[in-house]
Amino acid sequence: MARAMKDFLLAAGLPLATDPNLQGTPERVAEAWMTEFLDGYALTPEEAIGTVYPAPPDSAGEMVVVTDLRFHSMCPHHLLPYEGRAHVAYVPGKHVVGFGRLSTLVDCFAHRLILQEDLARHVASALARVLGSPATACILEAKQACMRLRGEQQRDAITHVEAYEGRLRKEGPLRRELWARLGART
């Protein structure tokens, strides 16, 4: 990857040999991509969620919601970043998970080349599958560099994406409860 980055910078006409600010840049870029932008490929949702615990007795129908999980990712179309906040919810089925593991699950998928729509879908789907949850949701708010820095250059645009599984897929009391909680967080 460092060699490819060096070739990329040379192809752009940059003076790698004489500009002291570019010394070591190919190696730094490769390190950042491997450890911060693409490390999600090395992690499965099961590993991200880790240890699961038996759901508390009589917890069926009660929703767990964790909001404002910060994330960053890379758009696969232009290799430009996007960042934002994830709001993750689930109704316990057989299992529950530590709250911090929900952030790790988001990063498992966010640290890949992935569209925001697919990121939300993968998180909601993995949560439903791994926890056996009858209802899951992942709602993402993000600032897309693709929209802000190129093309239309909509610097203030924020994109919103929702993905639901199970009982939350249908509009109804459970989804309204989720949105009431999200609205009450400010």
C-alpha positions as YAML, in Angstrom:
chain: A
units: angstrom
residues:
- id: 1
  name: MET
  ca: [0.00, 0.00, 0.00]
- id: 2
  name: ALA
  ca: [2.86, 2.41, 0.79]
- id: 3
  name: ARG
  ca: [4.43, 1.65, -2.59]
- id: 4
  name: ALA
  ca: [1.10, 2.32, -4.34]
- id: 5
  name: MET
  ca: [0.72, 5.60, -2.42]
- id: 6
  name: LYS
  ca: [4.25, 6.63, -3.43]
- id: 7
  name: ASP
  ca: [3.37, 5.87, -7.06]
- id: 8
  name: PHE
  ca: [0.13, 7.84, -6.69]
- id: 9
  name: LEU
  ca: [1.94, 10.91, -5.33]
- id: 10
  name: LEU
  ca: [4.60, 10.70, -8.04]
- id: 11
  name: ALA
  ca: [1.89, 10.36, -10.71]
- id: 12
  name: ALA
  ca: [0.33, 13.54, -9.30]
- id: 13
  name: GLY
  ca: [3.65, 15.28, -9.99]
- id: 14
  name: LEU
  ca: [4.58, 15.88, -6.36]
- id: 15
  name: PRO
  ca: [8.28, 16.26, -5.44]
- id: 16
  name: LEU
  ca: [8.64, 13.37, -2.97]
- id: 17
  name: ALA
  ca: [12.43, 13.49, -3.03]
- id: 18
  name: THR
  ca: [12.78, 17.21, -2.28]
- id: 19
  name: ASP
  ca: [9.74, 18.20, -0.19]
- id: 20
  name: PRO
  ca: [10.50, 17.46, 3.47]
- id: 21
  name: ASN
  ca: [6.76, 17.46, 4.30]
- id: 22
  name: LEU
  ca: [6.25, 14.47, 2.00]
- id: 23
  name: GLN
  ca: [9.04, 12.38, 3.52]
- id: 24
  name: GLY
  ca: [7.41, 9.26, 4.98]
- id: 25
  name: THR
  ca: [3.95, 10.21, 3.70]
- id: 26
  name: PRO
  ca: [3.36, 6.96, 1.79]
- id: 27
  name: GLU
  ca: [4.09, 4.93, 4.93]
- id: 28
  name: ARG
  ca: [1.93, 7.15, 7.16]
- id: 29
  name: VAL
  ca: [-0.99, 6.97, 4.72]
- id: 30
  name: ALA
  ca: [-0.70, 3.18, 4.47]
- id: 31
  name: GLU
  ca: [-0.64, 2.86, 8.26]
- id: 32
  name: ALA
  ca: [-3.71, 5.08, 8.66]
- id: 33
  name: TRP
  ca: [-5.69, 3.16, 6.05]
- id: 34
  name: MET
  ca: [-4.80, -0.24, 7.48]
- id: 35
  name: THR
  ca: [-5.36, 0.59, 11.16]
- id: 36
  name: GLU
  ca: [-8.14, 3.20, 11.08]
- id: 37
  name: PHE
  ca: [-10.07, 3.05, 7.81]
- id: 38
  name: LEU
  ca: [-10.03, -0.59, 6.67]
- id: 39
  name: ASP
  ca: [-9.53, -2.53, 9.91]
- id: 40
  name: GLY
  ca: [-13.22, -3.46, 9.98]
- id: 41
  name: TYR
  ca: [-12.61, -6.13, 7.35]
- id: 42
  name: ALA
  ca: [-10.60, -8.10, 9.92]
- id: 43
  name: LEU
  ca: [-13.53, -8.23, 12.37]
- id: 44
  name: THR
  ca: [-16.75, -10.22, 12.21]
- id: 45
  name: PRO
  ca: [-19.97, -8.94, 13.81]
- id: 46
  name: GLU
  ca: [-19.76, -11.81, 16.29]
- id: 47
  name: GLU
  ca: [-16.26, -10.72, 17.34]
- id: 48
  name: ALA
  ca: [-17.37, -7.08, 17.53]
- id: 49
  name: ILE
  ca: [-20.30, -7.92, 19.79]
- id: 50
  name: GLY
  ca: [-18.20, -10.29, 21.87]
- id: 51
  name: THR
  ca: [-19.70, -11.82, 24.98]
- id: 52
  name: VAL
  ca: [-23.47, -11.87, 25.12]
- id: 53
  name: TYR
  ca: [-25.44, -12.23, 28.31]
- id: 54
  name: PRO
  ca: [-28.83, -13.79, 29.00]
- id: 55
  name: ALA
  ca: [-31.57, -11.21, 28.67]
- id: 56
  name: PRO
  ca: [-33.03, -10.16, 32.01]
- id: 57
  name: PRO
  ca: [-36.25, -11.96, 32.90]
- id: 58
  name: ASP
  ca: [-39.36, -10.19, 31.63]
- id: 59
  name: SER
  ca: [-37.34, -7.83, 29.38]
- id: 60
  name: ALA
  ca: [-39.18, -8.82, 26.20]
- id: 61
  name: GLY
  ca: [-40.58, -5.71, 24.54]
- id: 62
  name: GLU
  ca: [-38.36, -3.28, 26.43]
- id: 63
  name: MET
  ca: [-36.07, -1.31, 24.18]
- id: 64
  name: VAL
  ca: [-32.34, -0.66, 24.62]
- id: 65
  name: VAL
  ca: [-31.23, 2.55, 22.89]
- id: 66
  name: VAL
  ca: [-27.71, 3.97, 22.68]
- id: 67
  name: THR
  ca: [-27.40, 7.33, 20.93]
- id: 68
  name: ASP
  ca: [-24.65, 9.54, 19.61]
- id: 69
  name: LEU
  ca: [-22.05, 6.86, 18.89]
- id: 70
  name: ARG
  ca: [-19.46, 8.73, 16.86]
- id: 71
  name: PHE
  ca: [-18.17, 6.96, 13.77]
- id: 72
  name: HIS
  ca: [-16.16, 7.59, 10.62]
- id: 73
  name: SER
  ca: [-16.11, 5.70, 7.36]
- id: 74
  name: MET
  ca: [-15.04, 5.91, 3.72]
- id: 75
  name: CYS
  ca: [-17.32, 6.18, 0.72]
- id: 76
  name: PRO
  ca: [-16.42, 3.51, -1.85]
- id: 77
  name: HIS
  ca: [-17.22, 5.78, -4.80]
- id: 78
  name: HIS
  ca: [-14.53, 8.45, -4.33]
- id: 79
  name: LEU
  ca: [-12.59, 7.18, -1.28]
- id: 80
  name: LEU
  ca: [-13.64, 10.27, 0.64]
- id: 81
  name: PRO
  ca: [-14.55, 10.19, 4.32]
- id: 82
  name: TYR
  ca: [-17.83, 10.66, 6.07]
- id: 83
  name: GLU
  ca: [-18.39, 10.96, 9.77]
- id: 84
  name: GLY
  ca: [-21.29, 11.28, 12.09]
- id: 85
  name: ARG
  ca: [-23.37, 9.77, 14.84]
- id: 86
  name: ALA
  ca: [-25.04, 6.39, 15.04]
- id: 87
  name: HIS
  ca: [-28.13, 5.66, 17.11]
- id: 88
  name: VAL
  ca: [-28.58, 1.94, 17.74]
- id: 89
  name: ALA
  ca: [-31.60, 0.25, 19.31]
- id: 90
  name: TYR
  ca: [-32.75, -3.28, 19.99]
- id: 91
  name: VAL
  ca: [-35.35, -5.19, 21.92]
- id: 92
  name: PRO
  ca: [-33.74, -8.03, 23.87]
- id: 93
  name: GLY
  ca: [-34.61, -11.49, 22.69]
- id: 94
  name: LYS
  ca: [-32.49, -14.23, 24.21]
- id: 95
  name: HIS
  ca: [-29.43, -12.06, 24.78]
- id: 96
  name: VAL
  ca: [-28.18, -8.59, 25.65]
- id: 97
  name: VAL
  ca: [-24.74, -7.08, 25.12]
- id: 98
  name: GLY
  ca: [-22.60, -4.46, 26.83]
- id: 99
  name: PHE
  ca: [-23.38, -0.95, 25.61]
- id: 100
  name: GLY
  ca: [-19.81, -0.29, 24.45]
- id: 101
  name: ARG
  ca: [-19.95, -3.30, 22.14]
- id: 102
  name: LEU
  ca: [-22.61, -1.52, 20.09]
- id: 103
  name: SER
  ca: [-20.01, 1.09, 19.20]
- id: 104
  name: THR
  ca: [-17.58, -1.67, 18.25]
- id: 105
  name: LEU
  ca: [-20.26, -3.22, 16.01]
- id: 106
  name: VAL
  ca: [-20.81, 0.10, 14.24]
- id: 107
  name: ASP
  ca: [-17.04, 0.43, 13.70]
- id: 108
  name: CYS
  ca: [-16.80, -3.17, 12.46]
- id: 109
  name: PHE
  ca: [-18.77, -2.09, 9.41]
- id: 110
  name: ALA
  ca: [-17.86, 1.63, 9.32]
- id: 111
  name: HIS
  ca: [-14.16, 0.82, 9.00]
- id: 112
  name: ARG
  ca: [-14.70, -0.58, 5.53]
- id: 113
  name: LEU
  ca: [-15.41, 0.97, 2.15]
- id: 114
  name: ILE
  ca: [-19.18, 1.19, 2.56]
- id: 115
  name: LEU
  ca: [-22.12, 3.37, 1.64]
- id: 116
  name: GLN
  ca: [-23.96, 4.97, 4.55]
- id: 117
  name: GLU
  ca: [-27.14, 3.10, 3.57]
- id: 118
  name: ASP
  ca: [-25.35, -0.25, 3.67]
- id: 119
  name: LEU
  ca: [-23.66, 0.60, 6.96]
- id: 120
  name: ALA
  ca: [-27.03, 1.14, 8.68]
- id: 121
  name: ARG
  ca: [-28.47, -2.02, 7.13]
- id: 122
  name: HIS
  ca: [-25.51, -4.20, 8.16]
- id: 123
  name: VAL
  ca: [-25.54, -2.96, 11.76]
- id: 124
  name: ALA
  ca: [-29.29, -3.53, 12.20]
- id: 125
  name: SER
  ca: [-29.13, -6.94, 10.53]
- id: 126
  name: ALA
  ca: [-26.09, -8.16, 12.50]
- id: 127
  name: LEU
  ca: [-27.63, -7.04, 15.78]
- id: 128
  name: ALA
  ca: [-30.83, -8.94, 15.02]
- id: 129
  name: ARG
  ca: [-28.95, -12.07, 13.98]
- id: 130
  name: VAL
  ca: [-26.28, -12.22, 16.67]
- id: 131
  name: LEU
  ca: [-28.51, -11.26, 19.61]
- id: 132
  name: GLY
  ca: [-31.65, -12.97, 18.34]
- id: 133
  name: SER
  ca: [-33.44, -9.66, 18.76]
- id: 134
  name: PRO
  ca: [-37.02, -9.37, 17.53]
- id: 135
  name: ALA
  ca: [-36.52, -5.66, 16.70]
- id: 136
  name: THR
  ca: [-33.41, -3.62, 15.84]
- id: 137
  name: ALA
  ca: [-32.62, -0.23, 14.35]
- id: 138
  name: CYS
  ca: [-29.61, 1.74, 13.23]
- id: 139
  name: ILE
  ca: [-30.07, 5.41, 12.42]
- id: 140
  name: LEU
  ca: [-27.10, 7.35, 11.02]
- id: 141
  name: GLU
  ca: [-26.56, 11.08, 10.68]
- id: 142
  name: ALA
  ca: [-23.43, 11.94, 8.73]
- id: 143
  name: LYS
  ca: [-21.43, 14.64, 7.02]
- id: 144
  name: GLN
  ca: [-20.32, 13.33, 3.64]
- id: 145
  name: ALA
  ca: [-17.10, 14.76, 2.18]
- id: 146
  name: CYS
  ca: [-18.43, 13.73, -1.26]
- id: 147
  name: MET
  ca: [-21.23, 16.27, -0.90]
- id: 148
  name: ARG
  ca: [-19.28, 18.90, 1.01]
- id: 149
  name: LEU
  ca: [-16.03, 19.11, -0.96]
- id: 150
  name: ARG
  ca: [-16.88, 18.19, -4.53]
- id: 151
  name: GLY
  ca: [-19.74, 18.35, -7.00]
- id: 152
  name: GLU
  ca: [-22.50, 20.51, -5.54]
- id: 153
  name: GLN
  ca: [-20.33, 21.47, -2.52]
- id: 154
  name: GLN
  ca: [-23.19, 21.47, -0.07]
- id: 155
  name: ARG
  ca: [-21.06, 22.24, 2.99]
- id: 156
  name: ASP
  ca: [-23.97, 22.22, 5.45]
- id: 157
  name: ALA
  ca: [-25.64, 19.03, 4.21]
- id: 158
  name: ILE
  ca: [-26.23, 16.22, 6.68]
- id: 159
  name: THR
  ca: [-27.40, 12.84, 5.43]
- id: 160
  name: HIS
  ca: [-29.82, 10.68, 7.44]
- id: 161
  name: VAL
  ca: [-30.25, 6.96, 6.91]
- id: 162
  name: GLU
  ca: [-32.46, 4.50, 8.79]
- id: 163
  name: ALA
  ca: [-32.46, 0.71, 8.83]
- id: 164
  name: TYR
  ca: [-34.87, -1.48, 10.76]
- id: 165
  name: GLU
  ca: [-35.23, -5.21, 11.35]
- id: 166
  name: GLY
  ca: [-38.06, -7.27, 12.81]
- id: 167
  name: ARG
  ca: [-40.87, -5.49, 14.63]
- id: 168
  name: LEU
  ca: [-39.29, -2.08, 14.03]
- id: 169
  name: ARG
  ca: [-39.62, -2.48, 10.26]
- id: 170
  name: LYS
  ca: [-43.31, -1.65, 10.51]
- id: 171
  name: GLU
  ca: [-44.49, 1.78, 11.52]
- id: 172
  name: GLY
  ca: [-46.19, 1.47, 14.87]
- id: 173
  name: PRO
  ca: [-45.92, 2.05, 18.62]
- id: 174
  name: LEU
  ca: [-42.43, 0.57, 18.98]
- id: 175
  name: ARG
  ca: [-40.97, 2.77, 16.24]
- id: 176
  name: ARG
  ca: [-42.77, 5.83, 17.61]
- id: 177
  name: GLU
  ca: [-41.28, 5.05, 21.04]
- id: 178
  name: LEU
  ca: [-37.80, 4.87, 19.48]
- id: 179
  name: TRP
  ca: [-38.25, 8.22, 17.74]
- id: 180
  name: ALA
  ca: [-39.64, 9.78, 20.92]
- id: 181
  name: ARG
  ca: [-36.47, 8.71, 22.71]
- id: 182
  name: LEU
  ca: [-34.28, 10.07, 19.94]
- id: 183
  name: GLY
  ca: [-36.16, 13.37, 20.03]
- id: 184
  name: ALA
  ca: [-35.82, 13.57, 23.81]
- id: 185
  name: ARG
  ca: [-32.04, 13.23, 23.77]
- id: 186
  name: THR
  ca: [-31.31, 16.91, 23.18]
...
